[in-house]
Amino acid sequence: MSDCIFCKIIRKEIPATVVFEDDDVLVFMDIGPIVKGHALVTPKKHYDPITETPDAIVAKLHLTAKRVAAAQMNAFGADGVNIMQNNGAAAGQEVEHIHVHVIPRFSTDGHHWNWNAKKYDDFSEMNKLAEDLRKHL
Ligand code: 5GP
Ligand code: ZN
């Protein structure tokens, strides 16, 4: 993917602050941290979205995210960690090369997600969606 910004980082064509790499993954600091210390875990090979990514790579990304989360707790004294992975513009994805966000959280960081929980009209509305989902699992 010649135009992909994360592929360019992986090919070392543009700089990034790398914190870990192996044959499969590169972990680097997000240039626009939600909370300072925010890191991105991305596969060295271009895949997107998660539904088109091989299971072994999805597993590796998330196992690596777990390691980064532990490192953020140990290195920064983070009180918690958000692990996020966006798919599609509707979900807020900007870079179309799969990546997992690992965001250190501190009780004092002042960040709040806009987690605006909704209500179903009634149980039958929720049950209908569950029924549709079951058919595809
Ligand atoms: P998305 O919205 O696609 O889930 O997240 C993309 C992330 O990549 C954003 O958090 C953004 O700050 C980060 N990002 C975009 N371009 C660059 C870049 O050139 N270098 C680094 N280090 N991070 C980037
Ligand atoms: Zn790419």
Coordinates of N, CA and C and ligand atoms in Angstrom, one line a residue:
M1 N 0.9 -1.2 0.0 CA 0.0 0.0 0.0 C 0.9 1.2 0.0
S2 N 1.2 1.8 -1.2 CA 2.2 2.8 -1.3 C 1.7 4.1 -0.6
D3 N 0.4 4.4 -0.5 CA 0.0 5.7 0.0 C -0.4 5.6 1.5
C4 N -0.3 4.4 2.1 CA -0.8 4.3 3.5 C 0.3 4.8 4.4
I5 N -0.1 5.7 5.3 CA 0.8 6.4 6.2 C 1.5 5.4 7.2
F6 N 0.7 4.4 7.6 CA 1.3 3.4 8.6 C 2.3 2.5 7.8
C7 N 2.0 2.2 6.5 CA 3.0 1.4 5.7 C 4.2 2.2 5.6
K8 N 4.1 3.5 5.4 CA 5.3 4.4 5.2 C 6.1 4.4 6.5
I9 N 5.4 4.4 7.7 CA 6.1 4.3 8.9 C 6.9 3.0 9.1
I10 N 6.2 1.9 8.7 CA 6.7 0.6 8.8 C 8.0 0.4 7.8
R11 N 7.9 1.1 6.6 CA 9.0 1.0 5.7 C 10.1 2.0 6.1
K12 N 9.9 2.8 7.2 CA 10.8 3.8 7.7 C 11.0 4.9 6.7
E13 N 10.0 5.2 5.9 CA 10.0 6.3 4.9 C 9.6 7.6 5.6
I14 N 8.8 7.5 6.7 CA 8.6 8.7 7.6 C 8.8 8.2 9.0
P15 N 9.3 9.2 9.8 CA 9.7 8.8 11.2 C 8.5 8.5 12.1
A16 N 8.8 7.7 13.1 CA 7.9 7.4 14.2 C 8.7 7.0 15.4
T17 N 8.1 7.2 16.6 CA 8.8 6.9 17.8 C 8.4 5.5 18.2
V18 N 9.2 4.5 17.8 CA 8.9 3.1 17.9 C 9.3 2.7 19.4
V19 N 8.4 1.9 20.0 CA 8.7 1.3 21.3 C 8.9 -0.2 21.3
F20 N 8.4 -0.8 20.3 CA 8.6 -2.3 20.2 C 8.3 -2.8 18.8
E21 N 9.1 -3.8 18.4 CA 8.8 -4.4 17.1 C 9.3 -5.8 17.1
D22 N 8.6 -6.7 16.3 CA 9.1 -8.0 16.0 C 8.7 -8.3 14.6
D23 N 8.7 -9.6 14.1 CA 8.5 -9.9 12.7 C 7.1 -9.5 12.3
D24 N 6.1 -9.4 13.2 CA 4.7 -9.2 12.8 C 4.2 -7.8 13.1
V25 N 4.7 -7.2 14.2 CA 4.0 -6.0 14.6 C 5.0 -4.9 14.9
L26 N 4.5 -3.6 14.8 CA 5.3 -2.4 15.1 C 4.4 -1.7 16.2
V27 N 5.0 -1.2 17.2 CA 4.3 -0.4 18.2 C 5.0 0.9 18.3
F28 N 4.2 2.0 18.1 CA 4.8 3.4 18.1 C 3.9 4.3 18.8
M29 N 4.4 5.5 19.2 CA 3.7 6.5 19.9 C 2.7 7.2 19.0
D30 N 1.4 7.4 19.4 CA 0.5 8.1 18.7 C 0.9 9.6 18.7
I31 N 0.9 10.2 17.5 CA 1.3 11.6 17.4 C 0.3 12.6 18.0
G32 N -0.9 12.1 18.2 CA -2.0 12.9 18.8 C -2.6 12.2 20.0
P33 N -1.9 12.1 21.1 CA -2.4 11.3 22.2 C -3.7 11.8 22.8
I34 N -4.6 10.8 23.1 CA -5.8 11.1 23.9 C -5.4 11.4 25.3
V35 N -4.4 10.6 25.8 CA -3.7 10.8 27.0 C -2.3 10.6 26.7
K36 N -1.4 11.4 27.3 CA 0.1 11.3 26.9 C 0.6 9.9 27.3
G37 N 1.3 9.3 26.3 CA 1.8 7.9 26.5 C 1.0 6.9 25.6
H38 N -0.1 7.4 24.9 CA -0.9 6.7 24.0 C -0.1 6.0 22.9
A39 N -0.2 4.7 22.7 CA 0.6 4.0 21.7 C -0.3 3.2 20.8
L40 N 0.2 2.9 19.6 CA -0.5 2.2 18.6 C 0.2 0.9 18.2
V41 N -0.6 -0.2 18.1 CA -0.1 -1.5 17.8 C -0.6 -1.8 16.4
T42 N 0.3 -2.1 15.4 CA -0.1 -2.3 14.1 C 0.7 -3.4 13.4
P43 N 0.0 -4.2 12.5 CA 0.8 -5.2 11.9 C 1.7 -4.7 10.8
K44 N 2.9 -5.3 10.6 CA 3.8 -4.9 9.6 C 3.2 -5.0 8.2
K45 N 2.3 -6.0 8.0 CA 1.7 -6.2 6.7 C 0.4 -5.4 6.7
H46 N 0.0 -4.8 5.6 CA -1.2 -4.0 5.5 C -2.5 -4.9 5.5
Y47 N -3.3 -4.7 6.5 CA -4.7 -5.3 6.5 C -5.7 -4.3 7.0
D48 N -6.9 -4.4 6.6 CA -8.0 -3.6 7.1 C -9.3 -4.0 6.4
P49 N -10.4 -4.0 7.0 CA -10.6 -3.8 8.5 C -10.4 -5.1 9.2
I50 N -10.8 -5.1 10.5 CA -10.6 -6.3 11.3 C -11.2 -7.6 10.7
T51 N -12.3 -7.4 10.0 CA -13.0 -8.6 9.4 C -12.3 -9.2 8.2
E52 N -11.3 -8.4 7.7 CA -10.5 -8.9 6.6 C -9.1 -9.3 7.0
T53 N -8.8 -9.2 8.3 CA -7.5 -9.5 8.9 C -7.4 -10.9 9.4
P54 N -6.3 -11.7 9.0 CA -6.2 -13.1 9.5 C -6.3 -13.2 11.0
D55 N -6.9 -14.2 11.5 CA -7.1 -14.4 13.0 C -5.8 -14.4 13.7
A56 N -4.8 -14.9 13.2 CA -3.5 -15.0 13.9 C -2.9 -13.5 14.1
I57 N -3.2 -12.7 13.1 CA -2.7 -11.3 13.2 C -3.6 -10.5 14.3
V58 N -4.9 -10.8 14.2 CA -5.8 -10.1 15.2 C -5.4 -10.5 16.6
A59 N -5.1 -11.8 16.8 CA -4.6 -12.3 18.1 C -3.3 -11.7 18.5
K60 N -2.4 -11.6 17.6 CA -1.1 -11.0 17.9 C -1.2 -9.5 18.2
L61 N -2.1 -8.8 17.5 CA -2.3 -7.4 17.8 C -2.8 -7.2 19.3
H62 N -3.7 -8.0 19.6 CA -4.3 -7.9 21.0 C -3.4 -8.4 22.1
L63 N -2.7 -9.4 21.8 CA -1.7 -9.9 22.8 C -0.6 -8.9 23.0
T64 N -0.2 -8.2 21.9 CA 0.8 -7.2 22.0 C 0.2 -6.0 22.8
A65 N -1.1 -5.6 22.5 CA -1.7 -4.5 23.2 C -1.7 -4.8 24.7
K66 N -1.9 -6.1 25.1 CA -1.9 -6.5 26.5 C -0.5 -6.2 27.1
R67 N 0.5 -6.5 26.4 CA 1.9 -6.2 26.9 C 2.1 -4.7 27.0
V68 N 1.7 -4.0 26.0 CA 1.8 -2.5 26.1 C 1.1 -1.9 27.3
A69 N -0.1 -2.5 27.5 CA -0.9 -2.0 28.7 C -0.2 -2.2 30.0
A70 N 0.4 -3.4 30.1 CA 1.2 -3.7 31.3 C 2.4 -2.8 31.5
A71 N 3.0 -2.5 30.3 CA 4.2 -1.6 30.3 C 3.8 -0.2 30.7
Q72 N 2.6 0.3 30.2 CA 2.1 1.6 30.6 C 1.8 1.7 32.1
M73 N 1.3 0.6 32.7 CA 1.0 0.6 34.1 C 2.4 0.7 34.9
N74 N 3.3 -0.1 34.4 CA 4.6 -0.2 35.1 C 5.5 1.0 34.9
A75 N 5.5 1.5 33.6 CA 6.4 2.6 33.3 C 5.8 4.0 33.8
F76 N 4.5 4.2 33.6 CA 3.9 5.5 33.9 C 3.2 5.5 35.2
G77 N 2.9 4.3 35.8 CA 2.1 4.2 37.0 C 0.6 4.5 36.6
A78 N 0.2 4.1 35.3 CA -1.1 4.3 34.9 C -2.1 3.5 35.8
D79 N -3.2 4.2 36.1 CA -4.2 3.5 37.0 C -5.2 2.6 36.2
G80 N -5.2 2.8 34.9 CA -6.0 2.0 34.0 C -5.6 2.1 32.6
V81 N -6.2 1.4 31.6 CA -5.8 1.5 30.2 C -7.1 1.3 29.4
N82 N -7.3 2.1 28.4 CA -8.3 1.8 27.3 C -7.6 1.2 26.1
I83 N -8.2 0.1 25.7 CA -7.8 -0.6 24.4 C -8.9 -0.5 23.4
M84 N -8.6 0.2 22.3 CA -9.7 0.5 21.3 C -9.2 0.1 19.9
Q85 N -10.1 -0.2 19.0 CA -9.8 -0.5 17.7 C -11.0 -0.1 16.8
N86 N -10.8 0.9 16.0 CA -11.9 1.5 15.2 C -11.9 0.9 13.8
N87 N -13.1 0.6 13.3 CA -13.2 0.0 11.9 C -14.3 0.9 11.1
G88 N -13.8 1.6 10.1 CA -14.7 2.3 9.2 C -14.8 3.8 9.7
A89 N -15.1 4.7 8.8 CA -15.2 6.1 9.1 C -16.4 6.3 10.1
A90 N -17.4 5.5 9.9 CA -18.6 5.7 10.8 C -18.2 5.4 12.3
A91 N -17.1 4.6 12.5 CA -16.6 4.3 13.8 C -15.5 5.2 14.2
G92 N -15.2 6.2 13.4 CA -14.1 7.1 13.8 C -12.8 6.8 13.3
Q93 N -12.7 5.8 12.4 CA -11.3 5.4 11.9 C -10.9 6.4 10.9
E94 N -9.6 6.8 11.0 CA -9.0 7.8 10.1 C -7.9 7.1 9.2
V95 N -7.1 6.2 9.8 CA -6.1 5.5 9.1 C -6.5 4.1 8.8
E96 N -6.6 3.8 7.5 CA -7.2 2.5 7.1 C -6.1 1.4 7.0
H97 N -5.4 1.2 8.1 CA -4.4 0.1 8.3 C -4.7 -0.3 9.7
I98 N -5.1 -1.5 9.9 CA -5.6 -1.9 11.2 C -4.6 -1.6 12.3
H99 N -5.1 -1.0 13.4 CA -4.2 -0.7 14.6 C -5.1 -0.7 15.8
V100 N -4.4 -1.0 16.9 CA -5.0 -1.1 18.2 C -4.5 0.1 19.1
H101 N -5.4 0.9 19.6 CA -5.0 2.0 20.4 C -4.8 1.5 21.9
V102 N -3.7 1.9 22.5 CA -3.5 1.5 23.9 C -3.2 2.8 24.6
I103 N -4.2 3.2 25.5 CA -4.3 4.6 26.0 C -4.2 4.5 27.5
P104 N -3.0 5.0 28.1 CA -2.9 4.9 29.6 C -3.9 5.9 30.2
R105 N -4.5 5.5 31.3 CA -5.5 6.3 32.0 C -5.0 6.5 33.5
F106 N -5.3 7.8 33.9 CA -4.9 8.2 35.2 C -6.2 8.8 35.9
S107 N -6.3 8.5 37.2 CA -7.5 9.0 37.8 C -7.6 10.5 37.7
T108 N -6.5 11.2 37.4 CA -6.4 12.7 37.3 C -6.4 13.2 35.9
D109 N -6.5 12.3 34.9 CA -6.2 12.7 33.5 C -7.3 13.7 32.9
G110 N -8.4 13.7 33.5 CA -9.5 14.7 33.0 C -10.2 14.3 31.8
H111 N -9.8 13.1 31.1 CA -10.4 12.7 29.9 C -11.7 12.0 30.2
H112 N -12.8 12.3 29.4 CA -14.1 11.5 29.6 C -14.5 11.1 28.2
W113 N -14.8 9.8 28.0 CA -15.4 9.4 26.7 C -16.9 9.9 26.7
N114 N -17.3 10.2 25.5 CA -18.7 10.6 25.4 C -19.6 9.3 25.3
W115 N -19.6 8.5 26.4 CA -20.3 7.2 26.4 C -21.7 7.4 26.7
N116 N -22.5 7.8 25.7 CA -23.9 8.2 25.8 C -24.8 7.0 25.7
A117 N -25.0 6.3 26.7 CA -25.8 5.1 26.6 C -27.3 5.4 26.3
K118 N -27.8 4.6 25.3 CA -29.2 4.8 24.9 C -30.1 3.8 25.6
K119 N -31.4 3.9 25.3 CA -32.4 2.8 25.8 C -33.1 2.2 24.6
Y120 N -33.4 0.9 24.6 CA -34.2 0.3 23.6 C -35.7 0.7 23.9
D121 N -36.5 0.8 22.8 CA -37.9 1.1 23.0 C -38.5 0.1 23.9
D122 N -38.2 -1.2 23.7 CA -38.7 -2.2 24.6 C -37.8 -3.5 24.4
F123 N -38.1 -4.5 25.2 CA -37.2 -5.7 25.1 C -37.3 -6.4 23.7
S124 N -38.5 -6.3 23.0 CA -38.6 -7.0 21.8 C -37.7 -6.3 20.7
E125 N -37.5 -5.0 20.8 CA -36.5 -4.4 19.9 C -35.1 -5.0 20.1
M126 N -34.7 -5.1 21.3 CA -33.4 -5.7 21.6 C -33.3 -7.2 21.2
N127 N -34.4 -7.9 21.5 CA -34.4 -9.3 21.2 C -34.3 -9.6 19.7
K128 N -35.0 -8.7 18.9 CA -34.9 -8.8 17.4 C -33.5 -8.7 16.9
L129 N -32.8 -7.7 17.5 CA -31.4 -7.4 17.1 C -30.5 -8.6 17.5
A130 N -30.8 -9.2 18.6 CA -30.0 -10.4 19.1 C -30.3 -11.5 18.2
E131 N -31.5 -11.7 17.8 CA -31.9 -12.8 16.9 C -31.2 -12.7 15.5
D132 N -31.1 -11.5 15.0 CA -30.4 -11.2 13.7 C -28.9 -11.6 13.9
L133 N -28.4 -11.1 15.0 CA -27.0 -11.4 15.3 C -26.6 -12.9 15.4
R134 N -27.5 -13.6 16.2 CA -27.3 -15.0 16.3 C -27.2 -15.8 15.0
K135 N -28.0 -15.3 14.1 CA -28.1 -16.0 12.8 C -26.7 -15.9 12.0
H136 N -26.0 -14.9 12.4 CA -24.7 -14.6 11.6 C -23.5 -15.0 12.4
L137 N -23.7 -15.6 13.6 CA -22.5 -16.0 14.4 C -22.3 -17.6 14.3
Ligands
5GP1 P1 -8.0 5.9 14.0 O1 -8.9 7.1 14.1 O2 -7.7 5.5 12.5 O3 -8.4 4.8 14.8 O4 -6.6 6.4 14.6 C1 -5.5 6.9 13.9 C2 -4.5 7.4 14.9 O5 -3.3 7.6 14.2 C3 -4.9 8.7 15.5 O6 -4.9 8.6 16.9 C4 -3.7 9.7 15.0 O7 -3.3 10.6 16.0 C5 -2.6 8.7 14.7 N1 -1.8 9.1 13.6 C6 -2.2 9.6 12.4 N2 -1.1 9.9 11.6 C7 0.0 9.6 12.4 C8 1.4 9.7 12.1 O8 1.9 10.1 11.0 N3 2.2 9.3 13.1 C9 1.8 8.8 14.3 N4 2.7 8.5 15.2 N5 0.4 8.7 14.6 C10 -0.4 9.1 13.6
ZN2 ZN -0.8 0.2 5.4

